[in-house]
Amino acid sequence: MEGGLSSFWGPVTAAEWCEKNYVYSSYIAEFFNTISIVPGILLALIGLINALRQRFEKRFSVLHISNMILAIGSMLYHATLQRMQQQGDETPMVWEMLLYFYILYSPDWHYQSTMPIFLFFYGVGFAVGHALFSFGIGFRVHYVILCLLCIPRMYKYYIYTKDVSAKRLAKLYVATLFLGSICWLADRVYCEEISCWYFNPQGHALWHVLMGFNSYFANTFLMFCRAQQREWDPKVVHFLGFFPYIKIQKPKSQ
């Protein structure tokens, strides 16, 4: 949406959201959509520190790093509203879903080396294709399909998990996804009406905050499930009584 200040980055070449551009700074196009990503980066950093400190498998460190890369790409996109930066947001979204697919399905995959090789080349192929052809609506459909492919496995992990605190993490994951999706749709579908309000609730910025927590809850739940598979005696503990993270006890042989 058009704003007041001049643009440092030039004319808008990417998709815009329901926030006036360059209201607070000529360097930041969508101010609230940009700063609302910071909590997600901090949560991914906390997850990364916990994964490294307790020597979880490298896949979880890579997952937390991918969350941060995606968040930084999204910040650059909303700060500049340039097509190249938008692709720098969308391509890591696909890479992240491929990582989730690997973490969810690899434990029962009979040919261990084939899955990461296939997913790697699939991710590279998508990045090249998206850079050349800008898939647009095709990107959204593709991303939704990847998300849907992960749901059955996530549900299986949920029903086989007996720990009440771990199940609560999964419920928080679903709740933040549901609330975030409502915010995203409202911002996208009802922007014309919202623009006439005295106060803009910044639905897309709320989506960013909720998705930051959503990723953290998903990652923490998956870390618990994987630790159970490895018989590491995982427990969900809470920092200051409310912030959840996973604590494990590996056998001495490991």
PDB file of C-alpha atoms in Angstrom:
ATOM      1  CA  MET A   1       0.000   0.000   0.000  1.00  0.00           C
ATOM      2  CA  GLU A   2       1.167   3.485  -0.784  1.00  0.00           C
ATOM      3  CA  GLY A   3       2.656   5.439   2.102  1.00  0.00           C
ATOM      4  CA  GLY A   4       4.211   8.799   2.778  1.00  0.00           C
ATOM      5  CA  LEU A   5       8.019   8.793   2.666  1.00  0.00           C
ATOM      6  CA  SER A   6      10.202   8.325  -0.388  1.00  0.00           C
ATOM      7  CA  SER A   7      11.532   4.849  -1.098  1.00  0.00           C
ATOM      8  CA  PHE A   8      15.235   4.059  -0.747  1.00  0.00           C
ATOM      9  CA  TRP A   9      14.735   0.782  -2.669  1.00  0.00           C
ATOM     10  CA  GLY A  10      12.903   2.191  -5.668  1.00  0.00           C
ATOM     11  CA  PRO A  11       9.515   1.210  -7.122  1.00  0.00           C
ATOM     12  CA  VAL A  12       7.719  -1.782  -5.599  1.00  0.00           C
ATOM     13  CA  THR A  13       8.213  -4.936  -7.693  1.00  0.00           C
ATOM     14  CA  ALA A  14       6.939  -7.592  -5.233  1.00  0.00           C
ATOM     15  CA  ALA A  15       3.604  -8.522  -3.680  1.00  0.00           C
ATOM     16  CA  GLU A  16       2.361  -5.994  -1.129  1.00  0.00           C
ATOM     17  CA  TRP A  17       0.377  -6.547   2.061  1.00  0.00           C
ATOM     18  CA  CYS A  18      -2.162  -4.547   4.020  1.00  0.00           C
ATOM     19  CA  GLU A  19       0.263  -2.061   5.517  1.00  0.00           C
ATOM     20  CA  LYS A  20       1.140   1.419   4.266  1.00  0.00           C
ATOM     21  CA  ASN A  21       4.633   1.583   2.809  1.00  0.00           C
ATOM     22  CA  TYR A  22       7.486   3.752   4.110  1.00  0.00           C
ATOM     23  CA  VAL A  23       5.517   5.326   6.951  1.00  0.00           C
ATOM     24  CA  TYR A  24       8.283   5.234   9.579  1.00  0.00           C
ATOM     25  CA  SER A  25      11.451   5.006   7.482  1.00  0.00           C
ATOM     26  CA  SER A  26      12.479   5.377   3.861  1.00  0.00           C
ATOM     27  CA  TYR A  27      14.563   2.199   4.334  1.00  0.00           C
ATOM     28  CA  ILE A  28      11.731  -0.053   5.553  1.00  0.00           C
ATOM     29  CA  ALA A  29       8.730  -0.485   3.283  1.00  0.00           C
ATOM     30  CA  GLU A  30       6.429  -2.443   5.611  1.00  0.00           C
ATOM     31  CA  PHE A  31       7.595  -1.546   9.101  1.00  0.00           C
ATOM     32  CA  PHE A  32       5.413  -3.836  11.248  1.00  0.00           C
ATOM     33  CA  ASN A  33       5.677  -6.729   8.806  1.00  0.00           C
ATOM     34  CA  THR A  34       9.450  -6.418   9.083  1.00  0.00           C
ATOM     35  CA  ILE A  35      10.008  -6.064  12.836  1.00  0.00           C
ATOM     36  CA  SER A  36       7.405  -8.744  13.665  1.00  0.00           C
ATOM     37  CA  ILE A  37       9.828 -11.371  12.341  1.00  0.00           C
ATOM     38  CA  VAL A  38      12.400 -10.692  15.099  1.00  0.00           C
ATOM     39  CA  PRO A  39      10.662 -12.959  17.691  1.00  0.00           C
ATOM     40  CA  GLY A  40      10.872 -15.879  15.254  1.00  0.00           C
ATOM     41  CA  ILE A  41      14.617 -15.372  14.834  1.00  0.00           C
ATOM     42  CA  LEU A  42      15.136 -15.287  18.597  1.00  0.00           C
ATOM     43  CA  LEU A  43      13.046 -18.428  19.110  1.00  0.00           C
ATOM     44  CA  ALA A  44      14.988 -20.280  16.403  1.00  0.00           C
ATOM     45  CA  LEU A  45      18.237 -19.167  18.055  1.00  0.00           C
ATOM     46  CA  ILE A  46      17.048 -20.535  21.408  1.00  0.00           C
ATOM     47  CA  GLY A  47      16.149 -23.815  19.737  1.00  0.00           C
ATOM     48  CA  LEU A  48      19.544 -23.978  18.048  1.00  0.00           C
ATOM     49  CA  ILE A  49      21.396 -23.363  21.318  1.00  0.00           C
ATOM     50  CA  ASN A  50      19.408 -26.126  23.030  1.00  0.00           C
ATOM     51  CA  ALA A  51      20.023 -28.561  20.158  1.00  0.00           C
ATOM     52  CA  LEU A  52      23.774 -27.889  20.221  1.00  0.00           C
ATOM     53  CA  ARG A  53      24.084 -27.849  24.003  1.00  0.00           C
ATOM     54  CA  GLN A  54      22.438 -31.268  24.350  1.00  0.00           C
ATOM     55  CA  ARG A  55      24.095 -32.710  21.231  1.00  0.00           C
ATOM     56  CA  PHE A  56      20.931 -33.489  19.282  1.00  0.00           C
ATOM     57  CA  GLU A  57      21.370 -34.827  15.771  1.00  0.00           C
ATOM     58  CA  LYS A  58      22.642 -32.268  13.264  1.00  0.00           C
ATOM     59  CA  ARG A  59      19.331 -32.302  11.406  1.00  0.00           C
ATOM     60  CA  PHE A  60      17.788 -30.236  14.209  1.00  0.00           C
ATOM     61  CA  SER A  61      20.573 -27.680  14.180  1.00  0.00           C
ATOM     62  CA  VAL A  62      20.102 -27.350  10.420  1.00  0.00           C
ATOM     63  CA  LEU A  63      16.343 -27.012  10.940  1.00  0.00           C
ATOM     64  CA  HIS A  64      16.707 -24.158  13.432  1.00  0.00           C
ATOM     65  CA  ILE A  65      19.244 -22.438  11.165  1.00  0.00           C
ATOM     66  CA  SER A  66      16.840 -22.795   8.238  1.00  0.00           C
ATOM     67  CA  ASN A  67      14.154 -21.098  10.357  1.00  0.00           C
ATOM     68  CA  MET A  68      16.513 -18.161  10.875  1.00  0.00           C
ATOM     69  CA  ILE A  69      17.467 -18.003   7.189  1.00  0.00           C
ATOM     70  CA  LEU A  70      13.792 -17.978   6.227  1.00  0.00           C
ATOM     71  CA  ALA A  71      13.064 -15.243   8.766  1.00  0.00           C
ATOM     72  CA  ILE A  72      15.936 -13.057   7.540  1.00  0.00           C
ATOM     73  CA  GLY A  73      14.804 -13.535   3.942  1.00  0.00           C
ATOM     74  CA  SER A  74      11.281 -12.537   4.927  1.00  0.00           C
ATOM     75  CA  MET A  75      12.592  -9.418   6.698  1.00  0.00           C
ATOM     76  CA  LEU A  76      14.485  -8.356   3.587  1.00  0.00           C
ATOM     77  CA  TYR A  77      11.394  -8.929   1.458  1.00  0.00           C
ATOM     78  CA  HIS A  78       9.070  -6.848   3.630  1.00  0.00           C
ATOM     79  CA  ALA A  79      11.697  -4.146   4.133  1.00  0.00           C
ATOM     80  CA  THR A  80      12.334  -3.693   0.403  1.00  0.00           C
ATOM     81  CA  LEU A  81       9.278  -5.085  -1.447  1.00  0.00           C
ATOM     82  CA  GLN A  82      11.553  -6.139  -4.300  1.00  0.00           C
ATOM     83  CA  ARG A  83      10.962  -9.219  -6.433  1.00  0.00           C
ATOM     84  CA  MET A  84      14.403 -10.712  -5.809  1.00  0.00           C
ATOM     85  CA  GLN A  85      13.960 -10.434  -2.047  1.00  0.00           C
ATOM     86  CA  GLN A  86      10.485 -11.974  -2.321  1.00  0.00           C
ATOM     87  CA  GLN A  87      12.049 -15.017  -3.941  1.00  0.00           C
ATOM     88  CA  GLY A  88      14.615 -14.970  -1.129  1.00  0.00           C
ATOM     89  CA  ASP A  89      11.649 -15.426   1.204  1.00  0.00           C
ATOM     90  CA  GLU A  90       9.700 -18.002  -0.813  1.00  0.00           C
ATOM     91  CA  THR A  91      12.517 -20.360  -1.793  1.00  0.00           C
ATOM     92  CA  PRO A  92      13.661 -20.957   1.830  1.00  0.00           C
ATOM     93  CA  MET A  93      10.020 -21.693   2.692  1.00  0.00           C
ATOM     94  CA  VAL A  94      10.162 -24.684   0.347  1.00  0.00           C
ATOM     95  CA  TRP A  95      13.616 -25.730   1.587  1.00  0.00           C
ATOM     96  CA  GLU A  96      12.329 -25.645   5.161  1.00  0.00           C
ATOM     97  CA  MET A  97       9.364 -27.883   4.304  1.00  0.00           C
ATOM     98  CA  LEU A  98      11.736 -30.358   2.647  1.00  0.00           C
ATOM     99  CA  LEU A  99      13.706 -30.443   5.902  1.00  0.00           C
ATOM    100  CA  TYR A 100      10.528 -31.135   7.867  1.00  0.00           C
ATOM    101  CA  PHE A 101       9.667 -33.889   5.390  1.00  0.00           C
ATOM    102  CA  TYR A 102      13.084 -35.467   5.937  1.00  0.00           C
ATOM    103  CA  ILE A 103      12.887 -35.263   9.733  1.00  0.00           C
ATOM    104  CA  LEU A 104       9.370 -36.703   9.784  1.00  0.00           C
ATOM    105  CA  TYR A 105       9.822 -39.569   7.331  1.00  0.00           C
ATOM    106  CA  SER A 106      13.519 -40.505   7.381  1.00  0.00           C
ATOM    107  CA  PRO A 107      13.403 -42.704  10.537  1.00  0.00           C
ATOM    108  CA  ASP A 108      11.355 -45.337   8.669  1.00  0.00           C
ATOM    109  CA  TRP A 109      12.952 -44.867   5.249  1.00  0.00           C
ATOM    110  CA  HIS A 110      14.678 -48.085   4.193  1.00  0.00           C
ATOM    111  CA  TYR A 111      17.193 -46.475   1.826  1.00  0.00           C
ATOM    112  CA  GLN A 112      18.726 -43.813   4.058  1.00  0.00           C
ATOM    113  CA  SER A 113      20.958 -42.162   1.462  1.00  0.00           C
ATOM    114  CA  THR A 114      18.307 -41.752  -1.225  1.00  0.00           C
ATOM    115  CA  MET A 115      15.991 -39.358   0.617  1.00  0.00           C
ATOM    116  CA  PRO A 116      18.478 -36.551   1.415  1.00  0.00           C
ATOM    117  CA  ILE A 117      19.972 -36.781  -2.092  1.00  0.00           C
ATOM    118  CA  PHE A 118      16.542 -36.572  -3.726  1.00  0.00           C
ATOM    119  CA  LEU A 119      15.376 -33.724  -1.460  1.00  0.00           C
ATOM    120  CA  PHE A 120      18.612 -31.796  -2.054  1.00  0.00           C
ATOM    121  CA  PHE A 121      18.285 -31.900  -5.834  1.00  0.00           C
ATOM    122  CA  TYR A 122      14.561 -31.216  -5.585  1.00  0.00           C
ATOM    123  CA  GLY A 123      15.296 -28.084  -3.550  1.00  0.00           C
ATOM    124  CA  VAL A 124      17.985 -26.931  -5.974  1.00  0.00           C
ATOM    125  CA  GLY A 125      15.695 -27.568  -8.927  1.00  0.00           C
ATOM    126  CA  PHE A 126      12.887 -25.585  -7.352  1.00  0.00           C
ATOM    127  CA  ALA A 127      15.203 -22.662  -6.550  1.00  0.00           C
ATOM    128  CA  VAL A 128      16.426 -22.490 -10.151  1.00  0.00           C
ATOM    129  CA  GLY A 129      12.944 -22.850 -11.598  1.00  0.00           C
ATOM    130  CA  HIS A 130      11.442 -20.249  -9.275  1.00  0.00           C
ATOM    131  CA  ALA A 131      14.230 -17.779 -10.066  1.00  0.00           C
ATOM    132  CA  LEU A 132      13.692 -18.215 -13.814  1.00  0.00           C
ATOM    133  CA  PHE A 133       9.912 -18.436 -14.016  1.00  0.00           C
ATOM    134  CA  SER A 134       8.508 -16.852 -10.810  1.00  0.00           C
ATOM    135  CA  PHE A 135       5.840 -19.484 -10.206  1.00  0.00           C
ATOM    136  CA  GLY A 136       3.400 -17.090  -8.481  1.00  0.00           C
ATOM    137  CA  ILE A 137       0.207 -18.953  -7.569  1.00  0.00           C
ATOM    138  CA  GLY A 138       2.008 -22.175  -8.463  1.00  0.00           C
ATOM    139  CA  PHE A 139       4.384 -21.517  -5.572  1.00  0.00           C
ATOM    140  CA  ARG A 140       1.494 -21.255  -3.097  1.00  0.00           C
ATOM    141  CA  VAL A 141      -0.143 -24.450  -4.357  1.00  0.00           C
ATOM    142  CA  HIS A 142       3.195 -26.264  -4.237  1.00  0.00           C
ATOM    143  CA  TYR A 143       3.899 -25.047  -0.707  1.00  0.00           C
ATOM    144  CA  VAL A 144       0.460 -26.110   0.547  1.00  0.00           C
ATOM    145  CA  ILE A 145       0.967 -29.582  -0.952  1.00  0.00           C
ATOM    146  CA  LEU A 146       4.289 -29.939   0.883  1.00  0.00           C
ATOM    147  CA  CYS A 147       2.588 -28.915   4.132  1.00  0.00           C
ATOM    148  CA  LEU A 148      -0.233 -31.403   3.599  1.00  0.00           C
ATOM    149  CA  LEU A 149       2.263 -34.214   2.980  1.00  0.00           C
ATOM    150  CA  CYS A 150       3.714 -33.625   6.456  1.00  0.00           C
ATOM    151  CA  ILE A 151       0.383 -33.722   8.317  1.00  0.00           C
ATOM    152  CA  PRO A 152      -0.188 -37.529   8.386  1.00  0.00           C
ATOM    153  CA  ARG A 153       3.226 -38.169   9.887  1.00  0.00           C
ATOM    154  CA  MET A 154       2.850 -35.350  12.408  1.00  0.00           C
ATOM    155  CA  TYR A 155      -0.494 -36.813  13.469  1.00  0.00           C
ATOM    156  CA  LYS A 156       1.045 -40.267  13.812  1.00  0.00           C
ATOM    157  CA  TYR A 157       3.714 -38.856  16.127  1.00  0.00           C
ATOM    158  CA  TYR A 158       0.993 -37.154  18.155  1.00  0.00           C
ATOM    159  CA  ILE A 159      -1.159 -40.241  18.705  1.00  0.00           C
ATOM    160  CA  TYR A 160       1.846 -42.396  19.609  1.00  0.00           C
ATOM    161  CA  THR A 161       3.161 -39.869  22.126  1.00  0.00           C
ATOM    162  CA  LYS A 162       1.898 -40.526  25.645  1.00  0.00           C
ATOM    163  CA  ASP A 163       3.623 -37.620  27.383  1.00  0.00           C
ATOM    164  CA  VAL A 164       1.038 -34.967  28.270  1.00  0.00           C
ATOM    165  CA  SER A 165       3.482 -32.067  28.043  1.00  0.00           C
ATOM    166  CA  ALA A 166       4.674 -33.181  24.606  1.00  0.00           C
ATOM    167  CA  LYS A 167       1.083 -33.447  23.405  1.00  0.00           C
ATOM    168  CA  ARG A 168       0.546 -29.900  24.664  1.00  0.00           C
ATOM    169  CA  LEU A 169       3.378 -28.749  22.392  1.00  0.00           C
ATOM    170  CA  ALA A 170       1.591 -30.317  19.425  1.00  0.00           C
ATOM    171  CA  LYS A 171      -1.662 -28.613  20.428  1.00  0.00           C
ATOM    172  CA  LEU A 172       0.125 -25.260  20.682  1.00  0.00           C
ATOM    173  CA  TYR A 173       1.536 -25.896  17.212  1.00  0.00           C
ATOM    174  CA  VAL A 174      -1.982 -26.437  15.822  1.00  0.00           C
ATOM    175  CA  ALA A 175      -3.420 -23.460  17.730  1.00  0.00           C
ATOM    176  CA  THR A 176      -0.778 -20.995  16.510  1.00  0.00           C
ATOM    177  CA  LEU A 177      -1.166 -22.302  12.949  1.00  0.00           C
ATOM    178  CA  PHE A 178      -4.942 -21.850  13.107  1.00  0.00           C
ATOM    179  CA  LEU A 179      -4.810 -18.343  14.608  1.00  0.00           C
ATOM    180  CA  GLY A 180      -1.999 -17.303  12.273  1.00  0.00           C
ATOM    181  CA  SER A 181      -3.914 -18.510   9.228  1.00  0.00           C
ATOM    182  CA  ILE A 182      -6.953 -16.442  10.278  1.00  0.00           C
ATOM    183  CA  CYS A 183      -4.736 -13.349  10.579  1.00  0.00           C
ATOM    184  CA  TRP A 184      -3.120 -14.044   7.192  1.00  0.00           C
ATOM    185  CA  LEU A 185      -6.460 -14.530   5.418  1.00  0.00           C
ATOM    186  CA  ALA A 186      -8.082 -11.494   7.049  1.00  0.00           C
ATOM    187  CA  ASP A 187      -5.151  -9.283   6.063  1.00  0.00           C
ATOM    188  CA  ARG A 188      -5.235 -10.614   2.496  1.00  0.00           C
ATOM    189  CA  VAL A 189      -8.972 -10.845   1.853  1.00  0.00           C
ATOM    190  CA  TYR A 190     -10.328  -7.865   3.802  1.00  0.00           C
ATOM    191  CA  CYS A 191      -7.537  -5.364   3.206  1.00  0.00           C
ATOM    192  CA  GLU A 192      -9.815  -2.854   1.486  1.00  0.00           C
ATOM    193  CA  GLU A 193     -12.155  -2.763   4.488  1.00  0.00           C
ATOM    194  CA  ILE A 194      -9.314  -2.775   7.030  1.00  0.00           C
ATOM    195  CA  SER A 195      -7.680   0.167   5.255  1.00  0.00           C
ATOM    196  CA  CYS A 196     -10.703   2.291   6.160  1.00  0.00           C
ATOM    197  CA  TRP A 197     -10.404   1.533   9.869  1.00  0.00           C
ATOM    198  CA  TYR A 198      -8.870   4.010  12.258  1.00  0.00           C
ATOM    199  CA  PHE A 199      -6.563   1.261  13.548  1.00  0.00           C
ATOM    200  CA  ASN A 200      -4.932  -1.396  11.369  1.00  0.00           C
ATOM    201  CA  PRO A 201      -4.576  -4.649  13.399  1.00  0.00           C
ATOM    202  CA  GLN A 202      -1.588  -5.653  11.213  1.00  0.00           C
ATOM    203  CA  GLY A 203      -2.796  -9.159  10.468  1.00  0.00           C
ATOM    204  CA  HIS A 204       0.276 -10.150   8.488  1.00  0.00           C
ATOM    205  CA  ALA A 205       2.577  -8.990  11.274  1.00  0.00           C
ATOM    206  CA  LEU A 206       0.559 -11.081  13.742  1.00  0.00           C
ATOM    207  CA  TRP A 207       0.973 -14.011  11.347  1.00  0.00           C
ATOM    208  CA  HIS A 208       4.746 -13.569  11.547  1.00  0.00           C
ATOM    209  CA  VAL A 209       4.756 -13.584  15.352  1.00  0.00           C
ATOM    210  CA  LEU A 210       2.468 -16.605  15.571  1.00  0.00           C
ATOM    211  CA  MET A 211       4.468 -18.505  12.940  1.00  0.00           C
ATOM    212  CA  GLY A 212       7.647 -17.860  14.903  1.00  0.00           C
ATOM    213  CA  PHE A 213       6.092 -19.614  17.888  1.00  0.00           C
ATOM    214  CA  ASN A 214       4.529 -22.204  15.579  1.00  0.00           C
ATOM    215  CA  SER A 215       7.942 -23.224  14.222  1.00  0.00           C
ATOM    216  CA  TYR A 216       9.412 -23.348  17.720  1.00  0.00           C
ATOM    217  CA  PHE A 217       6.606 -25.585  19.032  1.00  0.00           C
ATOM    218  CA  ALA A 218       6.868 -27.862  15.984  1.00  0.00           C
ATOM    219  CA  ASN A 219      10.640 -28.177  16.291  1.00  0.00           C
ATOM    220  CA  THR A 220      10.477 -28.824  20.033  1.00  0.00           C
ATOM    221  CA  PHE A 221       7.806 -31.501  19.597  1.00  0.00           C
ATOM    222  CA  LEU A 222       9.828 -33.215  16.867  1.00  0.00           C
ATOM    223  CA  MET A 223      12.949 -33.112  19.042  1.00  0.00           C
ATOM    224  CA  PHE A 224      10.988 -34.854  21.792  1.00  0.00           C
ATOM    225  CA  CYS A 225       9.703 -37.539  19.392  1.00  0.00           C
ATOM    226  CA  ARG A 226      13.157 -38.167  17.950  1.00  0.00           C
ATOM    227  CA  ALA A 227      14.686 -38.389  21.421  1.00  0.00           C
ATOM    228  CA  GLN A 228      12.058 -40.997  22.284  1.00  0.00           C
ATOM    229  CA  GLN A 229      13.012 -43.001  19.199  1.00  0.00           C
ATOM    230  CA  ARG A 230      16.662 -42.883  20.282  1.00  0.00           C
ATOM    231  CA  GLU A 231      15.739 -43.777  23.885  1.00  0.00           C
ATOM    232  CA  TRP A 232      17.221 -40.592  25.300  1.00  0.00           C
ATOM    233  CA  ASP A 233      14.584 -40.262  28.050  1.00  0.00           C
ATOM    234  CA  PRO A 234      13.258 -36.841  26.888  1.00  0.00           C
ATOM    235  CA  LYS A 235      11.316 -34.518  29.151  1.00  0.00           C
ATOM    236  CA  VAL A 236       9.534 -31.254  28.457  1.00  0.00           C
ATOM    237  CA  VAL A 237      10.747 -28.734  31.012  1.00  0.00           C
ATOM    238  CA  HIS A 238       9.797 -25.082  31.344  1.00  0.00           C
ATOM    239  CA  PHE A 239      12.134 -22.144  31.788  1.00  0.00           C
ATOM    240  CA  LEU A 240      10.693 -19.708  34.358  1.00  0.00           C
ATOM    241  CA  GLY A 241       7.705 -22.021  34.611  1.00  0.00           C
ATOM    242  CA  PHE A 242       6.210 -21.365  31.173  1.00  0.00           C
ATOM    243  CA  PHE A 243       8.732 -21.490  28.301  1.00  0.00           C
ATOM    244  CA  PRO A 244       9.063 -25.111  27.064  1.00  0.00           C
ATOM    245  CA  TYR A 245      12.197 -26.859  25.876  1.00  0.00           C
ATOM    246  CA  ILE A 246      13.432 -30.454  25.715  1.00  0.00           C
ATOM    247  CA  LYS A 247      15.855 -31.976  28.200  1.00  0.00           C
ATOM    248  CA  ILE A 248      17.349 -35.394  27.459  1.00  0.00           C
ATOM    249  CA  GLN A 249      19.442 -37.979  29.245  1.00  0.00           C
ATOM    250  CA  LYS A 250      21.580 -39.967  26.817  1.00  0.00           C
ATOM    251  CA  PRO A 251      22.961 -43.369  27.825  1.00  0.00           C
ATOM    252  CA  LYS A 252      26.616 -43.182  28.818  1.00  0.00           C
ATOM    253  CA  SER A 253      27.588 -45.209  25.739  1.00  0.00           C
ATOM    254  CA  GLN A 254      26.392 -42.296  23.552  1.00  0.00           C
TER     255      GLN A 254
END
